[in-house]
PDB file of C-alpha atoms in Angstrom:
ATOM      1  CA  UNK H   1     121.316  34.235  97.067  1.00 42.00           C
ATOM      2  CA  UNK H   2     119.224  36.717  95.386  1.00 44.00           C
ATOM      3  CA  UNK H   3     121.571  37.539  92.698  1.00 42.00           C
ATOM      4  CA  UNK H   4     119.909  35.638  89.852  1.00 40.00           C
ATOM      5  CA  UNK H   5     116.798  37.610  89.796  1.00 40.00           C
ATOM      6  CA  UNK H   6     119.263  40.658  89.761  1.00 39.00           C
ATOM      7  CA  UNK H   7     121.339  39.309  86.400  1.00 40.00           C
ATOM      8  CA  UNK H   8     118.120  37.910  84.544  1.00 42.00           C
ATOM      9  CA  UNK H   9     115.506  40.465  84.295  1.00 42.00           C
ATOM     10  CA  UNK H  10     115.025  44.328  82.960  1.00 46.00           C
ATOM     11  CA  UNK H  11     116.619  45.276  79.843  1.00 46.00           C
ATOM     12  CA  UNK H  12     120.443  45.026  80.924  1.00 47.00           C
ATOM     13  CA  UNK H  13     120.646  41.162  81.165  1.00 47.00           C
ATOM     14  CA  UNK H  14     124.330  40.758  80.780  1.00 59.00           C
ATOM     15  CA  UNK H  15     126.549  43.369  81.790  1.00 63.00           C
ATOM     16  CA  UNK H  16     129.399  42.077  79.851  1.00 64.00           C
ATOM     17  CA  UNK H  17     127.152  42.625  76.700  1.00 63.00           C
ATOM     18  CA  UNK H  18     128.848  45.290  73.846  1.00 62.00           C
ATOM     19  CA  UNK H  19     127.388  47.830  72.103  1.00 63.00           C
ATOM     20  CA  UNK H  20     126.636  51.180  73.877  1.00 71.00           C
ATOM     21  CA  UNK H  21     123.748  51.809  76.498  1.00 77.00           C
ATOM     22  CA  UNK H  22     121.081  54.555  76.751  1.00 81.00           C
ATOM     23  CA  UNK H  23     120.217  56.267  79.839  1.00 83.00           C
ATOM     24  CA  UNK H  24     117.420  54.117  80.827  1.00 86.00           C
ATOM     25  CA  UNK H  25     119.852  50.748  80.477  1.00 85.00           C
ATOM     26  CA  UNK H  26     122.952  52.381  82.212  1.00 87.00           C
ATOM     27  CA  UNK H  27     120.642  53.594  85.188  1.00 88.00           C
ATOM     28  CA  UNK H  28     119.241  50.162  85.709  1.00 88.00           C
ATOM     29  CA  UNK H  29     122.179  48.773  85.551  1.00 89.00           C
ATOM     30  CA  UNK H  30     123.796  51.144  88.485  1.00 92.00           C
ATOM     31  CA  UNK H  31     120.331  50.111  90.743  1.00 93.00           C
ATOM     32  CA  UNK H  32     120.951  46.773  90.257  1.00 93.00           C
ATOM     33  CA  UNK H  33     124.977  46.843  91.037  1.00 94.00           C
ATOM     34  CA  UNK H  34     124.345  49.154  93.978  1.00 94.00           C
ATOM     35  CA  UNK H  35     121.417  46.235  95.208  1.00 95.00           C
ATOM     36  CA  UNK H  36     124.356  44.029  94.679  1.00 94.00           C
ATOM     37  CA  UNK H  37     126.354  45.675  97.126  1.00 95.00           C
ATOM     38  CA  UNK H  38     123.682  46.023  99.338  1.00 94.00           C
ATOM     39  CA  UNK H  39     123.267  42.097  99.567  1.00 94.00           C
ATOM     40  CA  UNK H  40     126.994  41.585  99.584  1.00 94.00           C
ATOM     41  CA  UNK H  41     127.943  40.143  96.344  1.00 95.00           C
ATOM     42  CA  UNK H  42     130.845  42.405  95.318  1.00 95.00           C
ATOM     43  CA  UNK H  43     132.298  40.433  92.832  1.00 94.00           C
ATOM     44  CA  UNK H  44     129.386  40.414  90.496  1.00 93.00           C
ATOM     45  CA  UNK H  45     128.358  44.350  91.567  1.00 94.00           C
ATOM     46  CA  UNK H  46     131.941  44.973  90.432  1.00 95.00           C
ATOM     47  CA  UNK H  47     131.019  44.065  87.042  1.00 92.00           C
ATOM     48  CA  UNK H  48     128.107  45.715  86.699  1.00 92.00           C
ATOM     49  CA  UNK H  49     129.817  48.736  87.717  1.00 94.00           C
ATOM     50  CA  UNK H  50     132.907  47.955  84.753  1.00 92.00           C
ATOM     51  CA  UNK H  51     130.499  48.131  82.174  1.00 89.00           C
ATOM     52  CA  UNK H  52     129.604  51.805  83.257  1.00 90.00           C
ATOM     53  CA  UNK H  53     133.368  53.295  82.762  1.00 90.00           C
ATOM     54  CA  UNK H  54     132.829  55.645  79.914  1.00 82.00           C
ATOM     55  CA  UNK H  55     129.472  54.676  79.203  1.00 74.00           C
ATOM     56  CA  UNK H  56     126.776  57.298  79.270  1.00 70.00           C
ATOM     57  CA  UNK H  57     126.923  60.472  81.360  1.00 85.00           C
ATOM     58  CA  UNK H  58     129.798  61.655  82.905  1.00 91.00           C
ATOM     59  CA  UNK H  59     128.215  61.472  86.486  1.00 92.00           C
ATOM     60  CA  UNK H  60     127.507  57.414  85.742  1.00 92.00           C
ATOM     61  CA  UNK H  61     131.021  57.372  85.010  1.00 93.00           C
ATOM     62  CA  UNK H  62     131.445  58.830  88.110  1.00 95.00           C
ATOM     63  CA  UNK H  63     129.402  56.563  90.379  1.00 95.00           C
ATOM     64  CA  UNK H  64     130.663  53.389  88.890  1.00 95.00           C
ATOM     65  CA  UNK H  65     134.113  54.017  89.742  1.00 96.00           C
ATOM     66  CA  UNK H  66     132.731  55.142  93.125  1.00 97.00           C
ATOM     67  CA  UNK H  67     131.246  51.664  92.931  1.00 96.00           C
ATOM     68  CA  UNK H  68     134.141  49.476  91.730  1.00 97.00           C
ATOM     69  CA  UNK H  69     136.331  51.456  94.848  1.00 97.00           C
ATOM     70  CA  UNK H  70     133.507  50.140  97.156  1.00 96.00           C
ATOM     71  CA  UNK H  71     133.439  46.883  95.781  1.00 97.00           C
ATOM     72  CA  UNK H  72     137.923  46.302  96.433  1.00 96.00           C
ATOM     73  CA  UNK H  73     137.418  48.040  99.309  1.00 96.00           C
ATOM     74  CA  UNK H  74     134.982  45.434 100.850  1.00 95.00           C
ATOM     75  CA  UNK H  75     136.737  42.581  99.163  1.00 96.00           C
ATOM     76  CA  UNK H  76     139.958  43.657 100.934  1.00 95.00           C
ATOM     77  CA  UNK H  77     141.847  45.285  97.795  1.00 96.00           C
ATOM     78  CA  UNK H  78     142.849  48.368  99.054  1.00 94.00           C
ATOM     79  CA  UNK H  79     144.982  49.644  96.223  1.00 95.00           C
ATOM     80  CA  UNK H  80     142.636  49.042  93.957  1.00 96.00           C
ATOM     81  CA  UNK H  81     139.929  50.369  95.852  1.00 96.00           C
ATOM     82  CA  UNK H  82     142.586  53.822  96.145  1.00 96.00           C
ATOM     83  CA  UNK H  83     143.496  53.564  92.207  1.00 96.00           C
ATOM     84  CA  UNK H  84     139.417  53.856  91.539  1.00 96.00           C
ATOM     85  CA  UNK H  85     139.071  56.755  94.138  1.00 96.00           C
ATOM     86  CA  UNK H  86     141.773  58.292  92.644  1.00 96.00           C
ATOM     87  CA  UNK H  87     139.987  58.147  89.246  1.00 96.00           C
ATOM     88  CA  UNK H  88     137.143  59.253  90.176  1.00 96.00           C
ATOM     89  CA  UNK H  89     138.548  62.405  91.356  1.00 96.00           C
ATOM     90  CA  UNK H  90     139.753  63.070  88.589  1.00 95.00           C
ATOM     91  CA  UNK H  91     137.473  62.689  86.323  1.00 94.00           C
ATOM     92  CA  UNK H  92     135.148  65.614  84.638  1.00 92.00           C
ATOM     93  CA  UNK H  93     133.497  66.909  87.644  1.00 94.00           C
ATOM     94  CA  UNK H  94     130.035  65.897  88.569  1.00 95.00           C
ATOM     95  CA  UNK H  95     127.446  66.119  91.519  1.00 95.00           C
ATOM     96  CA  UNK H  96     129.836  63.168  92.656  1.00 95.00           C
ATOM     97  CA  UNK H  97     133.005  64.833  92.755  1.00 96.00           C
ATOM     98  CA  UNK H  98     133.358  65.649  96.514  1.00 96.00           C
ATOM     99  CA  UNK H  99     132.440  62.481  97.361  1.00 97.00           C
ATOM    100  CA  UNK H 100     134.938  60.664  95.581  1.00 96.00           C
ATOM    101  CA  UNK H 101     137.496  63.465  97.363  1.00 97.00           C
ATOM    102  CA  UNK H 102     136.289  62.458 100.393  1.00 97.00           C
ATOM    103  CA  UNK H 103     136.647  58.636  99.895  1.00 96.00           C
ATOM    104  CA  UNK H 104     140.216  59.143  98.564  1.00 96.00           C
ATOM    105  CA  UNK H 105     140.933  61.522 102.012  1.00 97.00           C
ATOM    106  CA  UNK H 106     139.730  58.819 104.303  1.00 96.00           C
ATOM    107  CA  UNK H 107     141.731  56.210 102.473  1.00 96.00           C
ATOM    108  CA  UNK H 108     144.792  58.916 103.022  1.00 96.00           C
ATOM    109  CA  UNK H 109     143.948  59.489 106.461  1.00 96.00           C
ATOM    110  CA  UNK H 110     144.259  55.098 106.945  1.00 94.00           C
ATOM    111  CA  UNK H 111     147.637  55.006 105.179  1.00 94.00           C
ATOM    112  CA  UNK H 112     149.144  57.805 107.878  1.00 95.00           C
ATOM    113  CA  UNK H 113     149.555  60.723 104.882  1.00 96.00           C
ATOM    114  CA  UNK H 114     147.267  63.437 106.836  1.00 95.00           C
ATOM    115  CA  UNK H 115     149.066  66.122 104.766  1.00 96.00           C
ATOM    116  CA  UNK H 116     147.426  64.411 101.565  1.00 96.00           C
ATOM    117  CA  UNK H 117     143.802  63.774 103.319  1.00 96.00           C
ATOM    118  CA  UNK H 118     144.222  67.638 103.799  1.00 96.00           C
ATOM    119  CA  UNK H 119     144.295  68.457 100.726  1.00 96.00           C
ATOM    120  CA  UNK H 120     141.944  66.026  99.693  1.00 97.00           C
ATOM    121  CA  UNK H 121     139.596  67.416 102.195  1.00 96.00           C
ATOM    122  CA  UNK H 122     139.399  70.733 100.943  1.00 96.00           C
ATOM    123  CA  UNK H 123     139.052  69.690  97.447  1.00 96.00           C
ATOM    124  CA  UNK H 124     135.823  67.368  98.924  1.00 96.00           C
ATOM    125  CA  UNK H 125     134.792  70.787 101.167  1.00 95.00           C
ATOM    126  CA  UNK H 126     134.855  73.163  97.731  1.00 94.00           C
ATOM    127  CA  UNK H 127     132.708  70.766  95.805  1.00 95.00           C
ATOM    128  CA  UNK H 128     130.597  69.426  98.777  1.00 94.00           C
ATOM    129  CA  UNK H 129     126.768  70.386  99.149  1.00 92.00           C
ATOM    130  CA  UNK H 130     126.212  72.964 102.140  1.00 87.00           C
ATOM    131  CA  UNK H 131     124.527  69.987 104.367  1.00 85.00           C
ATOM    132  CA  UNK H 132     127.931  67.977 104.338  1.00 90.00           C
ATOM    133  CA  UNK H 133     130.484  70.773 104.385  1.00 89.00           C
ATOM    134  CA  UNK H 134     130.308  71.067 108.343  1.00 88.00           C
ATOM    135  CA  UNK H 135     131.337  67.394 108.763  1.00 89.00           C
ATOM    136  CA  UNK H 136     134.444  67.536 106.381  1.00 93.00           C
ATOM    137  CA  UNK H 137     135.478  71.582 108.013  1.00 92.00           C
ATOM    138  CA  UNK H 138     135.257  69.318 110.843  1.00 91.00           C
ATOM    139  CA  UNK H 139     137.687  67.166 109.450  1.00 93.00           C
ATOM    140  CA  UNK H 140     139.900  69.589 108.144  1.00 95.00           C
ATOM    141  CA  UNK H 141     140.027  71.356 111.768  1.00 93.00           C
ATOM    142  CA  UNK H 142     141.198  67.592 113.458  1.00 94.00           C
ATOM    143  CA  UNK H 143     143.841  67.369 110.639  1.00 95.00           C
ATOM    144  CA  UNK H 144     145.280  70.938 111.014  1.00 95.00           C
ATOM    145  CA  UNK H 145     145.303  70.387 114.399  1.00 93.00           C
ATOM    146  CA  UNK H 146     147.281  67.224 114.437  1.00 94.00           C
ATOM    147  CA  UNK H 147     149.424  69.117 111.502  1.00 95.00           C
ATOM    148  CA  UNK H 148     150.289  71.817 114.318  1.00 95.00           C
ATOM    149  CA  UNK H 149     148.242  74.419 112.115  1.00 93.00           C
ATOM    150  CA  UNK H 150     146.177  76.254 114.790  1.00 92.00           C
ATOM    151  CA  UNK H 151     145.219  79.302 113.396  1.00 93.00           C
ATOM    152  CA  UNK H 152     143.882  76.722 110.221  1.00 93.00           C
ATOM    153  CA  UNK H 153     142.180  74.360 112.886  1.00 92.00           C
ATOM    154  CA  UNK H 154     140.165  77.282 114.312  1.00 91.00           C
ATOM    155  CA  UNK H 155     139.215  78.512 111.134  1.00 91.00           C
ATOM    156  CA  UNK H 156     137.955  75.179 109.849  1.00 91.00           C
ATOM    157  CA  UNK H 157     136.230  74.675 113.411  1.00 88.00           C
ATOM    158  CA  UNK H 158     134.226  77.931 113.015  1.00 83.00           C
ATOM    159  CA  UNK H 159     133.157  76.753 109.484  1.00 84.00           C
ATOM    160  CA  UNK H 160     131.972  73.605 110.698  1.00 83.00           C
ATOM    161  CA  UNK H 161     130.046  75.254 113.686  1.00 74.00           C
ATOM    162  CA  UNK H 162     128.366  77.449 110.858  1.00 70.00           C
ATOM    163  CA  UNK H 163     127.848  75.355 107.781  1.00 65.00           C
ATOM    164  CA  UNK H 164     124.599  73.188 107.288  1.00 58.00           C
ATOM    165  CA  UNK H 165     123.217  74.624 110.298  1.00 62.00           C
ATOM    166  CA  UNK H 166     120.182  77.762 110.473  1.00 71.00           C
ATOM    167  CA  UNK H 167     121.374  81.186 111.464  1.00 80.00           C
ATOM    168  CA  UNK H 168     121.628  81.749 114.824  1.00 86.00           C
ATOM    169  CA  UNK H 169     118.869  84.767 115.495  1.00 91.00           C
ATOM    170  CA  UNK H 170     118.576  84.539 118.532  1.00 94.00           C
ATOM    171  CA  UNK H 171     121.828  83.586 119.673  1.00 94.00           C
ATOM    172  CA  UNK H 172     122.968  87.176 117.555  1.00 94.00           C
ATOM    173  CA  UNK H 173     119.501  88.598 119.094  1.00 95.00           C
ATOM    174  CA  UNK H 174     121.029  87.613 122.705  1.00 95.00           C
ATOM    175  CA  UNK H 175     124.783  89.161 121.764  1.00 96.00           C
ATOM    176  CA  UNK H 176     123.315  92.360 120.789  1.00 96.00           C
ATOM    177  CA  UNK H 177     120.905  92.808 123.862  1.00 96.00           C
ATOM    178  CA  UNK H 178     123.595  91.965 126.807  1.00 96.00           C
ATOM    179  CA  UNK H 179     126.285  93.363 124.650  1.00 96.00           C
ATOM    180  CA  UNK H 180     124.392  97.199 124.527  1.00 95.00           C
ATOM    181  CA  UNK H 181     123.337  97.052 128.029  1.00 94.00           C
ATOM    182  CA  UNK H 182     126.832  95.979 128.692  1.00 93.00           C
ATOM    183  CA  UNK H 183     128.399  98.651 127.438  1.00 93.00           C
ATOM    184  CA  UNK H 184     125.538 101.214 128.771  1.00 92.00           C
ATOM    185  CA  UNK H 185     126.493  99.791 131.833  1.00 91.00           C
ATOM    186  CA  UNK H 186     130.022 100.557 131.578  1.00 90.00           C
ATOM    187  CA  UNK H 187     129.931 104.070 130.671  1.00 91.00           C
ATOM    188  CA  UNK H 188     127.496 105.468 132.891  1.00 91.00           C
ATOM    189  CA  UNK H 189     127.060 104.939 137.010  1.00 89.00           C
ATOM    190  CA  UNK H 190     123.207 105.665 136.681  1.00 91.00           C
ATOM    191  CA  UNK H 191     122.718 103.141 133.590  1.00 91.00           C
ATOM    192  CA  UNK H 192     124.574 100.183 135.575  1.00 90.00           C
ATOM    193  CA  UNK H 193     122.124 101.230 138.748  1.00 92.00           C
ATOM    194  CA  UNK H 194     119.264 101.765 136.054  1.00 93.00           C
ATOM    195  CA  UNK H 195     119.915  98.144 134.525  1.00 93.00           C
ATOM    196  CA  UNK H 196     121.268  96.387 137.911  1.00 91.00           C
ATOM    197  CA  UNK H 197     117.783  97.172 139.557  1.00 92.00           C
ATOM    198  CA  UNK H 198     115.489  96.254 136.560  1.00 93.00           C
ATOM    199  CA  UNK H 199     117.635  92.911 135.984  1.00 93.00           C
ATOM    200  CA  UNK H 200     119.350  91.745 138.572  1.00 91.00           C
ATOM    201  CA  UNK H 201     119.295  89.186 140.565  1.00 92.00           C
ATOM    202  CA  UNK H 202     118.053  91.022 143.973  1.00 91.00           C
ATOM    203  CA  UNK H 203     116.808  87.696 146.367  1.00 92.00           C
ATOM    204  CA  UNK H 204     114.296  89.739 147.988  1.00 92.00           C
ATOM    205  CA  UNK H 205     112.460  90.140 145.137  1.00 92.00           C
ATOM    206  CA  UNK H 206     112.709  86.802 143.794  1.00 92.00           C
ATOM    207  CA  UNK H 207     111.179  85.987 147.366  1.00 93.00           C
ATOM    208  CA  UNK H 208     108.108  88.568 146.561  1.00 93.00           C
ATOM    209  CA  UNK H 209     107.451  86.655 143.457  1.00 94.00           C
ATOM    210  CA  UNK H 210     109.981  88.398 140.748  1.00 93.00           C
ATOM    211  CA  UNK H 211     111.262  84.541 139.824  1.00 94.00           C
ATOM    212  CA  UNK H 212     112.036  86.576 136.201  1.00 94.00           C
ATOM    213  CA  UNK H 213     115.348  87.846 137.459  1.00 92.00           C
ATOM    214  CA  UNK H 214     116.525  84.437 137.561  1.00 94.00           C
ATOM    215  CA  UNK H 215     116.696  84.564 133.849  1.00 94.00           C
ATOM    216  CA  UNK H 216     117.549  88.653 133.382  1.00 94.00           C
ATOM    217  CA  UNK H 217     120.416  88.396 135.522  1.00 93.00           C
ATOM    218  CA  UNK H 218     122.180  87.225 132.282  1.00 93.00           C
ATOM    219  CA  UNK H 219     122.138  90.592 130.715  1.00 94.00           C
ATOM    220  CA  UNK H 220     123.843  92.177 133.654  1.00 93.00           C
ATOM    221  CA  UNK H 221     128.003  91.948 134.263  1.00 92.00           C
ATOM    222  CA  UNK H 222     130.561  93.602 136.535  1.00 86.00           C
ATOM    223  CA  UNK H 223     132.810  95.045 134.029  1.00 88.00           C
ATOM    224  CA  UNK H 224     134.407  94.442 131.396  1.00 92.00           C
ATOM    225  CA  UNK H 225     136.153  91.278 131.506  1.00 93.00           C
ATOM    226  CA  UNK H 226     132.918  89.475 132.679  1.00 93.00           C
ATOM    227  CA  UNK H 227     131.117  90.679 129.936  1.00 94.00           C
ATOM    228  CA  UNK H 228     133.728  89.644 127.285  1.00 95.00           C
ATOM    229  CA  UNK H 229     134.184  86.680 128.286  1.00 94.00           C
ATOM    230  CA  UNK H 230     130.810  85.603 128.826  1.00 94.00           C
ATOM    231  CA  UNK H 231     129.778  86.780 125.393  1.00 95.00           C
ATOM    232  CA  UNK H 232     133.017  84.790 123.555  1.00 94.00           C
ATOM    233  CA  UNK H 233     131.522  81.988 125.288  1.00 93.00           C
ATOM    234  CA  UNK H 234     127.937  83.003 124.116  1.00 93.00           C
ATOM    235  CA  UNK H 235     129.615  83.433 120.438  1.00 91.00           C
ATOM    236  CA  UNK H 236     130.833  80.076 120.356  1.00 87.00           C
ATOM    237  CA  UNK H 237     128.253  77.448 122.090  1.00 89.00           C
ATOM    238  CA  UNK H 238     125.431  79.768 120.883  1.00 89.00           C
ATOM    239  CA  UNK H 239     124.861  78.581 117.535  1.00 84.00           C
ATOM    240  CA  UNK H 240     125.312  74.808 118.367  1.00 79.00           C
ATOM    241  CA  UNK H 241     122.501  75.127 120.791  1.00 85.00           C
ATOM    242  CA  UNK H 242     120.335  76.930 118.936  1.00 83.00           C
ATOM    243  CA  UNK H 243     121.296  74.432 115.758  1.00 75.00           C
ATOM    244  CA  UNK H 244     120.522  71.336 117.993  1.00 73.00           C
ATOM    245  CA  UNK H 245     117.022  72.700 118.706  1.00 80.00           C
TER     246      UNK H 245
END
């Protein structure tokens, strides 16, 4: 159902017909596979998408095999669905590239190679635009880690905490504040009293109405250890936080 008003109108009728197509015709005829798809009729989307290999740009080259890959997939033909993934990637690179990288690393993932989907991951990561590179670092960081590569995991983790996301001002703006008086605090007696009285949390005068100190107390720490270790933990949930709002 709906397919015949798909096939009969516009000025692709017949994607089996010869001769070559301009960039208007092979456009329209990518909507209307992709619409295809969408209402489930892979068969027929699949051969809308065939008479796009080699036809026009190299980036509708690239989307129909992206296409035909979707349409096995669906229809339960995994090799062939891997076989167009795989050509897809490489093919001349496009704005599509990563995406058929990542396609061919999930389908690597599924068959149990997770050294392949690594590599195929970071091939997808290089090419990727900076919104979608923190979801496959992400990726990458899972796979090293279930590769036993920790030092690789971490690294990948800490690109995925900082890709796609805003810089974290204040979270730096917060580092820099607790980490000075921290320090101030540490080299000099009358600094720590200085800072300990201004900041801290002193219950009598929260009583008399100081309910600020409740907050301050933050910037204040009882050596050195405290104060490293809060601000590792500061360095690492920081910029999620202050991503999320």
């Amino acid at each position: 159902p709906g397919a015949p008003s798909l096939l009969d109108s516009g000025p692709v009728s017949d994607p089996n017909q010869a001769g070559p197509l301009d960039h208007a015709a092979a456009t329209d005829l990518l909507a209307r596979a992709d619409a295809l798809v969408g209402s489930g009729e892979f068969a027929i989307a699949e051969s809308y998408y065939g008479r796009l290999i080699g036809a026009g740009a190299a980036t509708t080259h690239v989307a129909a095999l992206l296409g035909i890959a979707e349409c096995r997939y669906r229809l339960d033909d995994e090799p062939g669905a891997r076989a167009a993934w795989e050509a897809a990637a490489g093919a001349p690179e496009t704005a599509l590239s990563w995406l058929a990288w990542k396609r061919l690393a999930a389908d690597r993932v599924r068959a149990g190679d997770l050294r392949a989907a690594l590599d195929a991951y970071r091939e997808a990561e290089s090419r990727a635009p900076a919104d979608e590179r923190a979801e496959l670092a992400s990726r990458l960081g899972w796979l090293n880690k279930e590769l036993g590569n920790g030092n690789a995991a971490e690294r990948a983790f800490g690109r995925a905490r900082r890709s796609g996301a805003p810089t974290p001002l204040v979270t730096w703006a917060l580092l820099a504040i607790t980490i000075g008086i921290g320090f101030s605090s540490i080299l000099s007696p009358d600094s720590q009293a200085f800072w300990f009285t201004l900041l801290g949390l002193d219950k009598q005068a929260v009583a008399a109405g100081e309910s600020y100190r409740l907050f301050t107390v933050v910037f204040v720490h009882a050596g050195l250890i405290h104060l490293v270790s809060n601000m590792y933990a500061l360095y690492l949930v920081g910029p999620l936080v202050e991503g999320l709002y």
